PDB file of C-alpha atoms in Angstrom:
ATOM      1  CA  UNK A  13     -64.600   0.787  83.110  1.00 70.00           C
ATOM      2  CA  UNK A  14     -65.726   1.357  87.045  1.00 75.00           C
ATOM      3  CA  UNK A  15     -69.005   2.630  86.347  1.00 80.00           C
ATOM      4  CA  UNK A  16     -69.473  -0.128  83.422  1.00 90.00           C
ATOM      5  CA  UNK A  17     -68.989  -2.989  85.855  1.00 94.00           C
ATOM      6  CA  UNK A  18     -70.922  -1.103  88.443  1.00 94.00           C
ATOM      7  CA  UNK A  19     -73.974  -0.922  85.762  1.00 95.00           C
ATOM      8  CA  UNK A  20     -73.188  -4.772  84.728  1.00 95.00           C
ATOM      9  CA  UNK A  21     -73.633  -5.957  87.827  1.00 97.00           C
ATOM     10  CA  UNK A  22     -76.673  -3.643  88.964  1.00 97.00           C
ATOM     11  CA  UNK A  23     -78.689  -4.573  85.655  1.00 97.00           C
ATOM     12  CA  UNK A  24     -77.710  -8.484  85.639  1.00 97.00           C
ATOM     13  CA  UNK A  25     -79.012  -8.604  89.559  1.00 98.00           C
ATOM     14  CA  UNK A  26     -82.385  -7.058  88.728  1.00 97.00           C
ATOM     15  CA  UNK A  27     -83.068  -8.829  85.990  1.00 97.00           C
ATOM     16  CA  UNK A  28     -81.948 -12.351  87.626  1.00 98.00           C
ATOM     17  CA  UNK A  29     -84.070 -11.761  91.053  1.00 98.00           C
ATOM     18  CA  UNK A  30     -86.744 -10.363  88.122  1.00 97.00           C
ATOM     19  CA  UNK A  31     -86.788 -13.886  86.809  1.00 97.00           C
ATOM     20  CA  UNK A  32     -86.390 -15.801  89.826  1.00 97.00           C
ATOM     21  CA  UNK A  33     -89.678 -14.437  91.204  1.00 96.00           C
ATOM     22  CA  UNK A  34     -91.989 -13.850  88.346  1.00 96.00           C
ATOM     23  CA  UNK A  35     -90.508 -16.870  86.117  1.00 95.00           C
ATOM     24  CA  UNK A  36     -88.052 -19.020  87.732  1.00 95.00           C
ATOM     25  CA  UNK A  37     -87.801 -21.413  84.804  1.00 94.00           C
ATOM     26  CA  UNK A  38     -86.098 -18.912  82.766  1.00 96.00           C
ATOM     27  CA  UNK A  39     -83.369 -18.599  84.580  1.00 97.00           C
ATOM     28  CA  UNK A  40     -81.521 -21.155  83.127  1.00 97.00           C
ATOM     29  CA  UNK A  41     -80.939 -19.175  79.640  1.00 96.00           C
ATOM     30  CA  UNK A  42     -78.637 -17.413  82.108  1.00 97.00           C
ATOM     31  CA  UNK A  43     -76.320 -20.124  82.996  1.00 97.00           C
ATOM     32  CA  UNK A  44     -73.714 -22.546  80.866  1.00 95.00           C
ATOM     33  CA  UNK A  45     -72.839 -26.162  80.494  1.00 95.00           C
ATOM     34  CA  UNK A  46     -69.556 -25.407  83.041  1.00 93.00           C
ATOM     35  CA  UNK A  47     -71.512 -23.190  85.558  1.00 97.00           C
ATOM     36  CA  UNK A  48     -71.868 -24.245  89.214  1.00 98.00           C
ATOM     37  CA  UNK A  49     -74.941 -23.210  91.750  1.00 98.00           C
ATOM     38  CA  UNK A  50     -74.072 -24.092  95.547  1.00 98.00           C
ATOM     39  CA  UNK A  51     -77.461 -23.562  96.848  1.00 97.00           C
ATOM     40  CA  UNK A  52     -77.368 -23.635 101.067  1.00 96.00           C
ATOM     41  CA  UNK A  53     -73.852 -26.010 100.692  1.00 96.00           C
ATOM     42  CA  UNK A  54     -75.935 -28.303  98.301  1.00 97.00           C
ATOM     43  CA  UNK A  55     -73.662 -28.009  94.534  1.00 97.00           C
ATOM     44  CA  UNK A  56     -74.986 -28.857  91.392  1.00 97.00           C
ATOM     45  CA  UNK A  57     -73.363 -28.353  87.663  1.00 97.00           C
ATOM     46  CA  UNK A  58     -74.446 -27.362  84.261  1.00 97.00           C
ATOM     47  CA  UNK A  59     -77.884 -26.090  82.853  1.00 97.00           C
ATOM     48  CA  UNK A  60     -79.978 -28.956  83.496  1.00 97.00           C
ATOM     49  CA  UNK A  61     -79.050 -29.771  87.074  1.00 98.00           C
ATOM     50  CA  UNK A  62     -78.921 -26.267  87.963  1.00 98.00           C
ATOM     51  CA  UNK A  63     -82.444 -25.575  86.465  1.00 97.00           C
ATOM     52  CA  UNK A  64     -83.897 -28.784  88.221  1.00 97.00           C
ATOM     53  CA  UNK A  65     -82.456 -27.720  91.775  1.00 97.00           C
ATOM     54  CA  UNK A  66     -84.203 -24.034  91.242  1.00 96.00           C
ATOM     55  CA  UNK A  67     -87.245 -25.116  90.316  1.00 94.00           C
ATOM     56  CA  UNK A  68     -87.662 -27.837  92.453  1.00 93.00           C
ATOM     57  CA  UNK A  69     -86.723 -25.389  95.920  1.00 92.00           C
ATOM     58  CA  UNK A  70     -89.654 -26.053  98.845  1.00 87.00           C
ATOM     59  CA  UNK A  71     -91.789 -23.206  97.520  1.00 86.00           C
ATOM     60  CA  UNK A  72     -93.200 -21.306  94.341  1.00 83.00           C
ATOM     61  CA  UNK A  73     -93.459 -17.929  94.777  1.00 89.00           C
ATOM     62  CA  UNK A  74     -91.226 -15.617  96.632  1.00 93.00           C
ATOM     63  CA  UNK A  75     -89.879 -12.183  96.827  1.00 95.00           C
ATOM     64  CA  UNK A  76     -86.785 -10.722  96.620  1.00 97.00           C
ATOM     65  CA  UNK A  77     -85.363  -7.329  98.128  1.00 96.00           C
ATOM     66  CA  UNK A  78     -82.147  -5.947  97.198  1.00 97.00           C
ATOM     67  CA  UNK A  79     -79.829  -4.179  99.975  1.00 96.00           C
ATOM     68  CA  UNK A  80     -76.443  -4.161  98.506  1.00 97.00           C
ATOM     69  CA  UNK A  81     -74.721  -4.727  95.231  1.00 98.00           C
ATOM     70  CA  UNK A  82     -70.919  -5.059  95.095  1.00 98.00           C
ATOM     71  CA  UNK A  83     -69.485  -5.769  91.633  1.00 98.00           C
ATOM     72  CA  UNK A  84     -65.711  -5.930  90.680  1.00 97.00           C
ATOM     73  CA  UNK A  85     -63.982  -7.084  87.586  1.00 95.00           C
ATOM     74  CA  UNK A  86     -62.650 -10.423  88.252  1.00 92.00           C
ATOM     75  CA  UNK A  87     -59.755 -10.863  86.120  1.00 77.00           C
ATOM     76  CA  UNK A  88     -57.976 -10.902  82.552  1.00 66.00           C
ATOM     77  CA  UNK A  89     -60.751 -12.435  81.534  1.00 77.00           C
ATOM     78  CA  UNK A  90     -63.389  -9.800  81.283  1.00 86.00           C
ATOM     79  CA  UNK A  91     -65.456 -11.188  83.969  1.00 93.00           C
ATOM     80  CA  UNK A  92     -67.590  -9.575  86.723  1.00 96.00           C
ATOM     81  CA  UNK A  93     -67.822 -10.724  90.391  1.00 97.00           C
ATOM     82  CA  UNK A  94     -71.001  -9.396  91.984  1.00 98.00           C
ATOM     83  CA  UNK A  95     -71.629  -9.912  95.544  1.00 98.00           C
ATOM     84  CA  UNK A  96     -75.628  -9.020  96.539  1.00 98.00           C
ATOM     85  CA  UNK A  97     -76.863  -8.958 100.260  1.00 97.00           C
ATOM     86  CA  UNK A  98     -80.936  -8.784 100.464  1.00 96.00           C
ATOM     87  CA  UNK A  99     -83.830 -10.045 102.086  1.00 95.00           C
ATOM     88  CA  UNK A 100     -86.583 -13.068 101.029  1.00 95.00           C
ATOM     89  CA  UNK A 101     -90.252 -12.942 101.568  1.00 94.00           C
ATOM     90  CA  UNK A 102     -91.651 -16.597 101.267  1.00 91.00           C
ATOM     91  CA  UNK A 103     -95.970 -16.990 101.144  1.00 87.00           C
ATOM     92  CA  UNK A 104     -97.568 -17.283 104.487  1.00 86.00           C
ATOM     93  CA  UNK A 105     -94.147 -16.443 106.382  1.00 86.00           C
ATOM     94  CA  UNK A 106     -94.471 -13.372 108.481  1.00 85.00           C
ATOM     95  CA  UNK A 107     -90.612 -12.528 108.549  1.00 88.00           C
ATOM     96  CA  UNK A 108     -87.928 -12.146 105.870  1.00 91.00           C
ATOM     97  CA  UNK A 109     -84.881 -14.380 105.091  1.00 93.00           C
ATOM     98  CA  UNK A 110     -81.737 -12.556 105.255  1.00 95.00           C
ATOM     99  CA  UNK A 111     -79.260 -13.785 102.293  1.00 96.00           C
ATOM    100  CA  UNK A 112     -76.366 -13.379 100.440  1.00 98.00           C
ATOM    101  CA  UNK A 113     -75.185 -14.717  97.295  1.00 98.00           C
ATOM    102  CA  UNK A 114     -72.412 -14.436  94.879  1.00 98.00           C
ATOM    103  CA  UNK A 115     -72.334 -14.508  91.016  1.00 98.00           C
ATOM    104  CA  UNK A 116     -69.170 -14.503  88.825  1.00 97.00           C
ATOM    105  CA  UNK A 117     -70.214 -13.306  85.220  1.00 96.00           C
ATOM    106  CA  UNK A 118     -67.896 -14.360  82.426  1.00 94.00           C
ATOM    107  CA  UNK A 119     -68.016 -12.641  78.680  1.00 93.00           C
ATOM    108  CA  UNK A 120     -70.020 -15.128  76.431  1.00 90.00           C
ATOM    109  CA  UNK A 121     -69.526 -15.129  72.944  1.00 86.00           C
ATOM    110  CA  UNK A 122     -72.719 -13.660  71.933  1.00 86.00           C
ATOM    111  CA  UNK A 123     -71.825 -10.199  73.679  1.00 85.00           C
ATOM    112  CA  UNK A 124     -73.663 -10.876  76.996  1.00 91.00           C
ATOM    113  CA  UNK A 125     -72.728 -12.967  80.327  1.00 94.00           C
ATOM    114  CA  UNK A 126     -73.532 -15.808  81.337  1.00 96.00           C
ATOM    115  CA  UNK A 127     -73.616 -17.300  85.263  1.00 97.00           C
ATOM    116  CA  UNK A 128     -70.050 -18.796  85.971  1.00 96.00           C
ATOM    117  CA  UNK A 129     -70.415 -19.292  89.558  1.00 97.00           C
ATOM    118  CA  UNK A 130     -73.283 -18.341  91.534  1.00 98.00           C
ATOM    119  CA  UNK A 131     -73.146 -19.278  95.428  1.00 98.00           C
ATOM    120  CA  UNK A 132     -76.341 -18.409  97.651  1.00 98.00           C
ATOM    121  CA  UNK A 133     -76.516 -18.732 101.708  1.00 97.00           C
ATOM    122  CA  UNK A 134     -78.897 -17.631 104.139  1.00 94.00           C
ATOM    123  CA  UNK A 135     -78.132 -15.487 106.669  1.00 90.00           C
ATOM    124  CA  UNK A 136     -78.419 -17.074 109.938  1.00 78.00           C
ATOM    125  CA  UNK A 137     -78.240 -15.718 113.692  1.00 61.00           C
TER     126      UNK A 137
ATOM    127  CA  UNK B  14     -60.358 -31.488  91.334  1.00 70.00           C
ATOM    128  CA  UNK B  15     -63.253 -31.008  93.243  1.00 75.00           C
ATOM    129  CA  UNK B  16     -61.748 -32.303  95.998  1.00 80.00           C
ATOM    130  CA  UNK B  17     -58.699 -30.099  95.962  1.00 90.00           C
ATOM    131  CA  UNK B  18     -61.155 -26.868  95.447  1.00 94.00           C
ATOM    132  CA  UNK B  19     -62.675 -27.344  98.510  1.00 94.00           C
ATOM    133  CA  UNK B  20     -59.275 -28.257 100.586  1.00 95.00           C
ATOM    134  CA  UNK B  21     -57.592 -24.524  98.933  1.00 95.00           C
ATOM    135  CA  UNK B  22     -60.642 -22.723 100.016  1.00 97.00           C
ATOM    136  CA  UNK B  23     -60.492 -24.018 103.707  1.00 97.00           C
ATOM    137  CA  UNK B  24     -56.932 -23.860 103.718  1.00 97.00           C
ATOM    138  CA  UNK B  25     -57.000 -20.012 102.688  1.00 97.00           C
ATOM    139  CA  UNK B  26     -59.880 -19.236 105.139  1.00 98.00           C
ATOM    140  CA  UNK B  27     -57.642 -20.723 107.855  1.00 97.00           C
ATOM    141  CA  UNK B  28     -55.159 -18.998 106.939  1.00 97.00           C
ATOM    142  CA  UNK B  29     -56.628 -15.413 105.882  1.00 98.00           C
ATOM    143  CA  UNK B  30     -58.691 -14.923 109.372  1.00 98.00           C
ATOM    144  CA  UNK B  31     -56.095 -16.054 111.383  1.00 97.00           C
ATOM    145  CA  UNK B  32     -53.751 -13.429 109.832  1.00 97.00           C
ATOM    146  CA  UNK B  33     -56.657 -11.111 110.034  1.00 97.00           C
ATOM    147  CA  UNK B  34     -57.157 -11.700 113.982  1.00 96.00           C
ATOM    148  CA  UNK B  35     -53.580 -12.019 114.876  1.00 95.00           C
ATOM    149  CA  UNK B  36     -50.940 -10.515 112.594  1.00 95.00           C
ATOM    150  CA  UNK B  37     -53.099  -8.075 110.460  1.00 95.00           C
ATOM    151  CA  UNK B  38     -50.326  -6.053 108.665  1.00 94.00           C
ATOM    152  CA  UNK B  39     -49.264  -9.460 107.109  1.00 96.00           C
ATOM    153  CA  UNK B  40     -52.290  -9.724 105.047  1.00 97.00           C
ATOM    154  CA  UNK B  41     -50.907  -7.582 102.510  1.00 97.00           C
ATOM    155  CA  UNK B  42     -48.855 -10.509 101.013  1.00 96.00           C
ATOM    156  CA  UNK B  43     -52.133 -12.280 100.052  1.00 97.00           C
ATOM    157  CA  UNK B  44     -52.747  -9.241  97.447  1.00 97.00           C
ATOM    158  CA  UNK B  45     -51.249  -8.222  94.373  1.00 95.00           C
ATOM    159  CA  UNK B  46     -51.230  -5.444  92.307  1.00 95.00           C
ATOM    160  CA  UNK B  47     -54.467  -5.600  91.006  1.00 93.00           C
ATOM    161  CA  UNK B  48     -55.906  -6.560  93.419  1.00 97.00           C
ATOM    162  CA  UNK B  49     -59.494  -5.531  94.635  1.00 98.00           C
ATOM    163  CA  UNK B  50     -61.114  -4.759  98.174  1.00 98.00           C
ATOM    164  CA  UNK B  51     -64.591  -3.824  98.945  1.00 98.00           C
ATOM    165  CA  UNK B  52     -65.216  -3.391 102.452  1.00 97.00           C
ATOM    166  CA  UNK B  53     -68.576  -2.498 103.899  1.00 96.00           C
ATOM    167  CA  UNK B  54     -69.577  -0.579 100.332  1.00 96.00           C
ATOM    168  CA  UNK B  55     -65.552   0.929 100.151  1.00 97.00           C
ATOM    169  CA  UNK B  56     -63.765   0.052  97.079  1.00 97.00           C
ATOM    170  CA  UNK B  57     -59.785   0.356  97.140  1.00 97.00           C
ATOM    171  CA  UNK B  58     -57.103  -1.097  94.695  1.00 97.00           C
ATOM    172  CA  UNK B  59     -53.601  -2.556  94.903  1.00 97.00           C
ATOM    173  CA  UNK B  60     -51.868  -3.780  98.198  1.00 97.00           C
ATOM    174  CA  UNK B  61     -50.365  -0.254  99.744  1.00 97.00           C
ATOM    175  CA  UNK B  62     -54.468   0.695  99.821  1.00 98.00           C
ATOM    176  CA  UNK B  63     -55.996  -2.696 100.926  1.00 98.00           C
ATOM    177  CA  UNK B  64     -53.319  -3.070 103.489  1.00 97.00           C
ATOM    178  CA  UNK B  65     -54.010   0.757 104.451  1.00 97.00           C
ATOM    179  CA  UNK B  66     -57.874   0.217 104.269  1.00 97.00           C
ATOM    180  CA  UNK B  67     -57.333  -2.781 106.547  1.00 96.00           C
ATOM    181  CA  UNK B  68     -54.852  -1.827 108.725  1.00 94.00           C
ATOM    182  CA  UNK B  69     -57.081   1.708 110.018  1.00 93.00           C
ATOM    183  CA  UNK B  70     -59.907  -0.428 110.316  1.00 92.00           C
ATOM    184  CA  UNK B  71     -61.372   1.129 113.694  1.00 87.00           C
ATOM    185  CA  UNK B  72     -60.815  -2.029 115.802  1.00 86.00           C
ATOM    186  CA  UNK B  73     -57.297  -3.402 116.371  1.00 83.00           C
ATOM    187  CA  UNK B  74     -58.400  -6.916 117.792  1.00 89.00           C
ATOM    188  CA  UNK B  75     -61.409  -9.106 116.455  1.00 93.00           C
ATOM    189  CA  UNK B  76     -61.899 -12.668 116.525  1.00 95.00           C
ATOM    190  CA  UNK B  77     -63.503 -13.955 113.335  1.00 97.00           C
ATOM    191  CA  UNK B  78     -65.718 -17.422 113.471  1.00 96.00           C
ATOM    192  CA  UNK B  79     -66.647 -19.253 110.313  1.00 97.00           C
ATOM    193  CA  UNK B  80     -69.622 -20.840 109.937  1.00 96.00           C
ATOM    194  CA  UNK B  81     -70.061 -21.694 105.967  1.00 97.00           C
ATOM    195  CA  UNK B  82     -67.240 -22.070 103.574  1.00 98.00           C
ATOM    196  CA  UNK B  83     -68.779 -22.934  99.734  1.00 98.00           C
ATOM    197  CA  UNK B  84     -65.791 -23.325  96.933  1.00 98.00           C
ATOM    198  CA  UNK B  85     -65.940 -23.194  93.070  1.00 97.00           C
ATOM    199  CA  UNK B  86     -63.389 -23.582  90.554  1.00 95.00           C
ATOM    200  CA  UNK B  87     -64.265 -20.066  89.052  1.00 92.00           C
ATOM    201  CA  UNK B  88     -62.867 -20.653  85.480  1.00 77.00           C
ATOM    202  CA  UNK B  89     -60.975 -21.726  82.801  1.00 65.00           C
ATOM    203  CA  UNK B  90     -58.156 -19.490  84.499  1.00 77.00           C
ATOM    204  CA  UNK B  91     -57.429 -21.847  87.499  1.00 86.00           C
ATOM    205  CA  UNK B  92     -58.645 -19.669  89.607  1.00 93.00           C
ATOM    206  CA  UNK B  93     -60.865 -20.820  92.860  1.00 96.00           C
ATOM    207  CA  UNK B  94     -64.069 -18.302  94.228  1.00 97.00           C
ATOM    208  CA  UNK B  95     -64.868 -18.418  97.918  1.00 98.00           C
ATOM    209  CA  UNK B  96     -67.867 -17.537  99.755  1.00 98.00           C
ATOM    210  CA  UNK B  97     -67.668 -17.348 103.587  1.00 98.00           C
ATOM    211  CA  UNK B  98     -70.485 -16.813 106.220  1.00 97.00           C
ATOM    212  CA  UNK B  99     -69.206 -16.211 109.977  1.00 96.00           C
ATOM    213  CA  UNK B 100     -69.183 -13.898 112.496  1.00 95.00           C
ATOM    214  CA  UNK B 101     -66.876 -11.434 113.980  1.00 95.00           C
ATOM    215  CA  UNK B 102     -66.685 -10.456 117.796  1.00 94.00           C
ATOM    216  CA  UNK B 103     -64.900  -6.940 118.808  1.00 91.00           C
ATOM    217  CA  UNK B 104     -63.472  -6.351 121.428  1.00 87.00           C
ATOM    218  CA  UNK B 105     -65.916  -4.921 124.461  1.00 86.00           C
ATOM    219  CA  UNK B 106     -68.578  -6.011 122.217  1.00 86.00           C
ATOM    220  CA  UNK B 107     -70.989  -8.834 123.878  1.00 85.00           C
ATOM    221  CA  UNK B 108     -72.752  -9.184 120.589  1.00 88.00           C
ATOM    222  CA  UNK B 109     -71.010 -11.065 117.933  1.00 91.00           C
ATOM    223  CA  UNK B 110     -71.332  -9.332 114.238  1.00 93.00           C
ATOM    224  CA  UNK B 111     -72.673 -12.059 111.324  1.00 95.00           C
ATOM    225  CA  UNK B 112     -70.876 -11.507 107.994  1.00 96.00           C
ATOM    226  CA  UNK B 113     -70.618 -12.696 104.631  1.00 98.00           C
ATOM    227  CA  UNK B 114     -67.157 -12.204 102.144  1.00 98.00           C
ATOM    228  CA  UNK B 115     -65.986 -13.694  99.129  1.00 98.00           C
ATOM    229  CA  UNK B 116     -62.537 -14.163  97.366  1.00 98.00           C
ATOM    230  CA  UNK B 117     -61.665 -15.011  94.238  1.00 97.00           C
ATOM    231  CA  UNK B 118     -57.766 -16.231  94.531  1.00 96.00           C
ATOM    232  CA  UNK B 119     -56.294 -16.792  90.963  1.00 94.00           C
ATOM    233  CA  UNK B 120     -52.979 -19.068  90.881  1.00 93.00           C
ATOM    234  CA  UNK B 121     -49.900 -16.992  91.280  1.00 90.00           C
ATOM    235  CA  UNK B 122     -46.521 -17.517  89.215  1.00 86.00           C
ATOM    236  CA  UNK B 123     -45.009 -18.655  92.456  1.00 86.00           C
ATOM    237  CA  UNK B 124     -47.740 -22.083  92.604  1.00 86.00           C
ATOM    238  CA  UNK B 125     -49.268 -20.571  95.418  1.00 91.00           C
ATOM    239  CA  UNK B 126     -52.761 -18.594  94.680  1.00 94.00           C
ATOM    240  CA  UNK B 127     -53.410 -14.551  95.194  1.00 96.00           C
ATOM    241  CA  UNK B 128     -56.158 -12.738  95.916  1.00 97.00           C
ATOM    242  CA  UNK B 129     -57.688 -11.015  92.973  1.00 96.00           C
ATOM    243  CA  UNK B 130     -61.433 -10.420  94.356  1.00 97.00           C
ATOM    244  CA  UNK B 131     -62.460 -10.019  97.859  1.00 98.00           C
ATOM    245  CA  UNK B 132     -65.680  -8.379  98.759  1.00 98.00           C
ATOM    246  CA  UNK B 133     -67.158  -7.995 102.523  1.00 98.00           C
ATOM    247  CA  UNK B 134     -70.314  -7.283 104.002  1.00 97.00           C
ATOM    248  CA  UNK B 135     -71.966  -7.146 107.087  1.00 94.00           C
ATOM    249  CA  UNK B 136     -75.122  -8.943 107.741  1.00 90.00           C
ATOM    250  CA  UNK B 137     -77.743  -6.470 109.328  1.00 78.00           C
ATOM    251  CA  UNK B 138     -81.242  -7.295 110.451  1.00 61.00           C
TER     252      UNK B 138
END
C-alpha cells in the first residue's frame, strides 16, 4: 500500500510536469468538473476555467525540475495527497523559480485519478 | 462555503503554529489515529509517533511566520486541504528558514476538524 502510493504519486508528477511543458493544453484531461487550481492565491474551478487560467499564464514554454515528492493516502476515500517542491526555468530568464505545489488525487471511476485539488506557490525570499 | 473554507484554514494555521512555537507537546490533540506526518522526507503514523517526531525535533524554540495561506474544500468528505508558505526563525539563527506544508483536516465526530494529512518541507535555494 506504501510503496503503491509512493509510485502513484511519483508517476502522476512526471507525467503532469511532462504535459505542462511539452503540451500544456492537455492537462485538462487530468482534472474534473469539481476540481479547484489556486494558482499564486488566484482560484479557479472546473475543467474549463482551470484549462483557460493554464494556458493563458504570462509565458509558453517552460521547464520543470523535480526536487522532492511527498505522497500520502489522504483518506477513506482512496485518495492520494502529493506534495512536490522543484524548480522553474522560464525562456530568456537566467535564474530558476523555486515552487511548491500540492495535488490531492481522488479514485475516478475509470480506474485512474483525476486532479481534486491542486495548489501551486512560488517560493519567495 | 467558500467563505467558511478559507476562515477554517486561517483559523487552524493560527492555531497550529502558535501551538507549534509555544506549547509544542499539545499538538498531538490535532492528530488522530491515522494520522500522517512527513517531515523534511520522514514519514511517521499515528499521534504517539507524530507527537514523538515533533517533540525531538532538534530545536526547542522557533517562531514560525506565515506568508501564504491557499484553502480548498478537498472533497465530497467535508474535509478542507491547506497549503502554507512562511518562514521559520531558530533560535541563534540570524537567517530565517522559508517553508512550505500542507494539511488536509477532515471533520471529526466531535464538529471540530483533525488532521489527516500534513506534509512539510523546507525551501532550499
Amino acid at each position: 500500500m506504501e510503496e503503491q502510493v509512493e509510485g502513484v504519486g511519483r508517476a502522476f508528477v512526471d507525467h503532469y510536469y511532462y504535459l505542462f511543458d511539452n503540451d500544456r493544453s492537455s492537462l485538462s484531461s487530468l482534472y474534473h468538473s469539481n476540481s479547484m487550481l489556486t494558482f499564486e492565491g488566484h482560484k479557479v474551478q472546473g475543467v474549463d476555467e482551470i484549462s483557460r487560467k493554464l494556458n493563458l499564464l504570462p509565458f509558453d514554454q517552460c521547464q520543470h525540475a523535480i526536487s522532492t515528492i511527498d505522497s500520502q493516502p489522504s483518506s477513506f476515500t482512496g485518495g492520494i495527497v502529493v506534495f512536490v517542491s522543484g524548480s522553474l526555468k522560464l525562456p530568456g530568464e537566467e535564474h530558476q523559480l523555486r515552487f511548491s505545489q500540492m495535488f490531492h488525487l481522488v479514485p475516478s471511476s475509470e480506474g485512474s485519478f483525476f486532479v481534486q485539488n491542486d495548489i501551486f506557490r512560488l517560493n519567495y525570499g
